[in-house]
Short mmCIF file of C-alpha atoms and ligand atoms in Angstrom, two decimals:
data_model
loop_
_atom_site.label_atom_id
_atom_site.label_comp_id
_atom_site.label_asym_id
_atom_site.label_seq_id
_atom_site.Cartn_x
_atom_site.Cartn_y
_atom_site.Cartn_z
CA MET A 1 213.49 116.50 164.78
CA LYS A 2 210.92 115.97 167.54
CA ILE A 3 208.45 113.99 166.99
CA ARG A 4 205.21 113.40 169.17
CA TYR A 5 202.46 110.07 168.60
CA LEU A 6 199.16 111.70 168.56
CA GLY A 7 197.54 108.15 168.52
CA HIS A 8 196.76 105.62 165.98
CA SER A 9 198.92 106.64 163.17
CA ALA A 10 199.39 110.24 163.16
CA VAL A 11 202.44 110.96 163.93
CA LEU A 12 203.66 115.19 164.16
CA LEU A 13 206.81 116.51 163.28
CA ASN A 14 208.96 119.76 164.43
CA ILE A 15 212.11 120.08 161.91
CA GLY A 16 213.01 123.73 162.81
CA GLU A 17 210.54 126.55 161.45
CA HIS A 18 208.61 123.21 159.89
CA GLU A 19 205.78 121.22 161.04
CA ILE A 20 204.21 118.50 159.47
CA ILE A 21 201.62 115.97 160.93
CA ILE A 22 201.00 112.76 159.26
CA ASP A 23 198.10 111.13 158.70
CA PRO A 24 196.14 113.12 161.15
CA PHE A 25 193.15 111.80 162.51
CA LEU A 26 192.00 112.82 165.88
CA THR A 27 188.56 113.98 165.93
CA GLY A 28 187.49 110.23 165.79
CA ASN A 29 190.06 109.56 167.76
CA PRO A 30 188.75 108.66 171.41
CA ASP A 31 192.21 108.85 173.31
CA SER A 32 193.43 111.70 170.92
CA PRO A 33 196.07 113.80 173.35
CA VAL A 34 194.64 117.39 170.54
CA SER A 35 192.15 119.10 168.58
CA PRO A 36 192.95 119.49 165.67
CA ASP A 37 192.14 122.72 166.48
CA GLU A 38 195.93 122.33 168.24
CA ILE A 39 197.05 121.72 165.29
CA ASN A 40 199.60 124.62 163.63
CA ALA A 41 201.37 122.62 161.12
CA ASP A 42 202.24 124.04 157.84
CA PHE A 43 202.38 120.70 155.83
CA ILE A 44 200.26 117.49 155.99
CA ALA A 45 201.24 114.37 154.59
CA LEU A 46 199.18 111.34 153.60
CA THR A 47 199.82 108.03 153.57
CA HIS A 48 196.15 106.83 152.40
CA GLY A 49 192.74 107.98 152.40
CA HIS A 50 190.52 105.67 154.10
CA GLY A 51 189.16 107.76 157.02
CA ASP A 52 191.19 107.26 160.03
CA HIS A 53 194.19 108.54 157.94
CA PHE A 54 192.82 111.48 156.36
CA GLY A 55 190.28 112.04 159.47
CA ASP A 56 191.19 115.48 159.72
CA THR A 57 192.76 117.38 156.99
CA MET A 58 190.86 119.53 155.98
CA GLN A 59 190.30 121.70 159.07
CA ILE A 60 193.65 121.74 159.92
CA ALA A 61 194.53 122.12 156.23
CA LYS A 62 192.11 125.32 156.05
CA LYS A 63 192.85 126.56 159.59
CA ASN A 64 197.17 126.87 158.59
CA ASN A 65 196.85 127.17 154.91
CA ALA A 66 198.86 124.35 155.27
CA THR A 67 199.81 122.13 151.87
CA VAL A 68 198.32 118.44 151.96
CA ILE A 69 201.57 116.51 150.49
CA ALA A 70 199.82 112.67 149.04
CA ILE A 71 199.22 110.49 146.44
CA ALA A 72 198.15 112.20 142.64
CA GLU A 73 194.56 111.15 143.30
CA LEU A 74 194.70 111.50 146.58
CA ALA A 75 196.40 114.81 146.03
CA LYS A 76 193.53 116.33 143.82
CA HIS A 77 190.71 114.95 146.02
CA SER A 78 192.08 117.07 148.82
CA ALA A 79 192.17 119.62 146.41
CA SER A 80 188.65 119.19 145.09
CA LEU A 81 187.93 119.70 148.53
CA GLY A 82 189.81 123.98 149.12
CA ALA A 83 193.00 122.27 150.29
CA LYS A 84 196.42 123.49 149.12
CA VAL A 85 197.67 120.48 147.40
CA HIS A 86 201.49 118.61 146.44
CA ALA A 87 201.42 115.74 144.09
CA MET A 88 203.64 112.83 143.70
CA ASN A 89 203.22 108.78 143.37
CA ILE A 90 204.64 106.20 144.43
CA GLY A 91 208.81 105.87 144.08
CA GLY A 92 209.24 109.47 143.54
CA SER A 93 210.42 111.74 146.11
CA HIS A 94 210.65 115.65 146.70
CA LYS A 95 212.78 118.57 148.96
CA PHE A 96 210.38 120.39 150.27
CA PRO A 97 210.55 123.11 152.50
CA PHE A 98 212.14 120.71 155.65
CA GLY A 99 213.42 118.50 154.40
CA LYS A 100 212.85 115.37 151.57
CA LEU A 101 210.05 113.42 150.94
CA LYS A 102 209.20 110.20 149.18
CA LEU A 103 206.57 107.63 148.79
CA THR A 104 207.32 104.36 149.37
CA ILE A 105 204.69 101.71 148.40
CA ALA A 106 202.61 100.23 150.38
CA HIS A 107 200.64 96.96 150.22
CA HIS A 108 196.77 98.29 151.18
CA SER A 109 193.71 100.16 149.44
CA SER A 110 192.31 103.94 149.41
CA SER A 111 189.26 105.16 148.65
CA THR A 112 187.13 107.39 150.01
CA PRO A 113 183.92 105.40 152.21
CA ASP A 114 181.36 105.73 149.16
CA GLY A 115 184.03 104.28 146.82
CA LYS A 116 185.91 107.23 144.70
CA TYR A 117 189.10 105.09 143.94
CA LEU A 118 192.18 107.53 145.57
CA GLY A 119 194.95 106.18 144.35
CA ASP A 120 197.14 103.67 145.71
CA ALA A 121 198.45 103.36 149.97
CA ALA A 122 201.69 104.21 149.93
CA GLY A 123 204.66 104.09 152.84
CA ILE A 124 206.46 107.17 154.21
CA ILE A 125 210.39 108.70 154.32
CA ILE A 126 211.93 111.80 155.77
CA SER A 127 214.73 112.39 155.74
CA SER A 128 216.10 116.19 157.12
CA ASN A 129 219.51 117.21 158.88
CA GLY A 130 220.31 113.66 158.63
CA GLN A 131 218.06 112.04 160.15
CA THR A 132 215.46 109.91 158.71
CA ILE A 133 211.85 108.60 159.38
CA TYR A 134 210.08 106.28 158.00
CA HIS A 135 206.17 105.80 158.59
CA ALA A 136 205.08 102.17 157.40
CA GLY A 137 201.31 103.09 156.51
CA ASP A 138 198.17 100.97 156.36
CA THR A 139 200.86 98.09 155.11
CA ALA A 140 201.01 93.93 154.88
CA LEU A 141 204.57 93.51 155.11
CA THR A 142 206.26 93.17 152.27
CA TYR A 143 209.95 92.25 150.67
CA ASP A 144 210.60 95.50 149.07
CA MET A 145 211.24 96.29 152.67
CA LYS A 146 214.20 95.50 152.79
CA LEU A 147 215.53 97.59 150.23
CA ILE A 148 214.42 100.68 152.52
CA GLY A 149 215.97 98.98 154.85
CA LEU A 150 219.20 99.08 152.59
CA GLN A 151 218.77 101.96 151.31
CA PHE A 152 218.33 103.90 153.73
CA LYS A 153 219.20 104.44 157.11
CA ILE A 154 216.10 104.73 159.13
CA ASP A 155 216.13 106.39 163.14
CA VAL A 156 212.88 105.82 163.36
CA MET A 157 210.15 103.21 161.54
CA PHE A 158 206.67 103.64 162.32
CA VAL A 159 206.02 100.30 162.44
CA PRO A 160 200.62 99.21 161.87
CA ILE A 161 201.09 96.03 164.34
CA GLY A 162 196.79 95.68 164.92
CA ASP A 163 196.10 93.35 162.56
CA ASN A 164 193.19 92.84 160.18
CA PHE A 165 193.20 95.34 158.33
CA THR A 166 196.76 95.66 158.24
CA MET A 167 200.07 93.58 159.90
CA GLY A 168 199.90 91.28 162.58
CA ILE A 169 202.68 91.57 165.48
CA ASN A 170 204.94 89.07 163.86
CA ASP A 171 204.76 90.44 160.39
CA ALA A 172 205.41 93.90 161.67
CA VAL A 173 207.98 92.16 163.83
CA LYS A 174 209.72 90.96 160.89
CA ALA A 175 209.09 94.40 158.87
CA VAL A 176 211.17 95.55 161.20
CA GLU A 177 214.21 92.62 161.00
CA TYR A 178 214.27 93.48 157.42
CA VAL A 179 214.62 97.49 157.53
CA GLN A 180 216.83 97.07 160.42
CA PRO A 181 215.31 100.77 162.80
CA ILE A 182 217.93 102.65 165.28
CA ILE A 183 213.75 102.56 166.74
CA ALA A 184 210.42 100.57 166.04
CA VAL A 185 207.07 102.89 167.01
CA PRO A 186 203.93 100.96 167.17
CA ILE A 187 201.32 102.56 165.49
CA HIS A 188 196.92 101.63 164.33
CA TYR A 189 196.09 99.05 167.52
CA ASN A 190 193.51 99.15 170.01
CA THR A 191 191.53 101.97 168.61
CA PHE A 192 188.64 100.00 167.33
CA PRO A 193 187.88 96.35 168.55
CA GLU A 194 188.96 94.58 164.88
CA ILE A 195 192.97 96.17 165.96
CA GLU A 196 193.38 95.52 169.67
CA CYS A 197 196.50 93.64 170.68
CA ASP A 198 199.03 94.54 173.32
CA PRO A 199 202.40 96.12 171.73
CA GLN A 200 204.86 95.16 174.73
CA GLU A 201 204.17 91.37 173.19
CA PHE A 202 205.07 93.05 169.49
CA ALA A 203 208.08 94.56 171.91
CA ASP A 204 209.27 91.86 173.21
CA LYS A 205 209.20 90.31 169.88
CA VAL A 206 211.35 93.40 168.24
CA ALA A 207 214.27 92.70 171.58
CA ALA A 208 214.41 89.43 170.61
CA ILE A 209 215.58 89.91 166.41
CA GLY A 210 218.51 91.90 168.45
CA LEU A 211 216.61 95.43 168.24
CA LYS A 212 215.01 98.21 169.71
CA ALA A 213 210.91 99.09 169.70
CA LYS A 214 209.82 101.78 171.37
CA ILE A 215 205.71 102.29 172.45
CA MET A 216 205.32 106.20 172.53
CA GLU A 217 202.17 106.96 175.15
CA TYR A 218 199.15 109.37 173.15
CA GLY A 219 200.34 112.93 173.31
CA GLU A 220 204.08 111.89 173.90
CA THR A 221 207.51 113.01 172.43
CA ILE A 222 210.23 112.28 171.68
CA GLU A 223 213.71 114.50 170.57
CA ILE A 224 216.55 112.88 167.52
NI1 NI B 301 193.16 102.06 155.74
MN1 MN B 302 193.93 102.61 159.06
#
């Protein structure tokens, strides 16, 4: 599995012949290393409907005839805009051609800018070929993360650290302690003034509890 970090909460996965993009907020992100035209994803997985996650979903979906995977209300909203969708809900998993995807609990809100309800916010777990990644989405620290750590051996956890809208660094370190991933990658920081923070502080605090954090550069790829 190849994992490319595209900034904010956007993560691109290459698994065999499949390309999956999570939370493709590219155009509105001044530091994005790619434009949506360059994305050839056949699946788009969404944690929730806020603009900094839904982002370029429709453009990418239409260009590639990609399937949008999301909680039922957000899937329905995407379908109403013309996307092919696969609706799910929290706690459910489904086997896709690229592997198994499960929606997990996230404590956060989700609506369009004008207030249309888009279902609950979610985290996403993707397992393929014995490897598992967990994208926590936008969320507060939840004790349910401990359950994720017990149920799954997480290779890479994407964890929001920017505070204000999600966990801040100290809560994010606690989340990493609950989940016990091989590698924790900080996301959702420094994109806006409200979420400015130092990812190195997160990495140092994760190291202090005996775990490993990796600060991925925008556009950087790792292979697991
Ligand atoms: Ni959000
Ligand atoms: Mn967000």
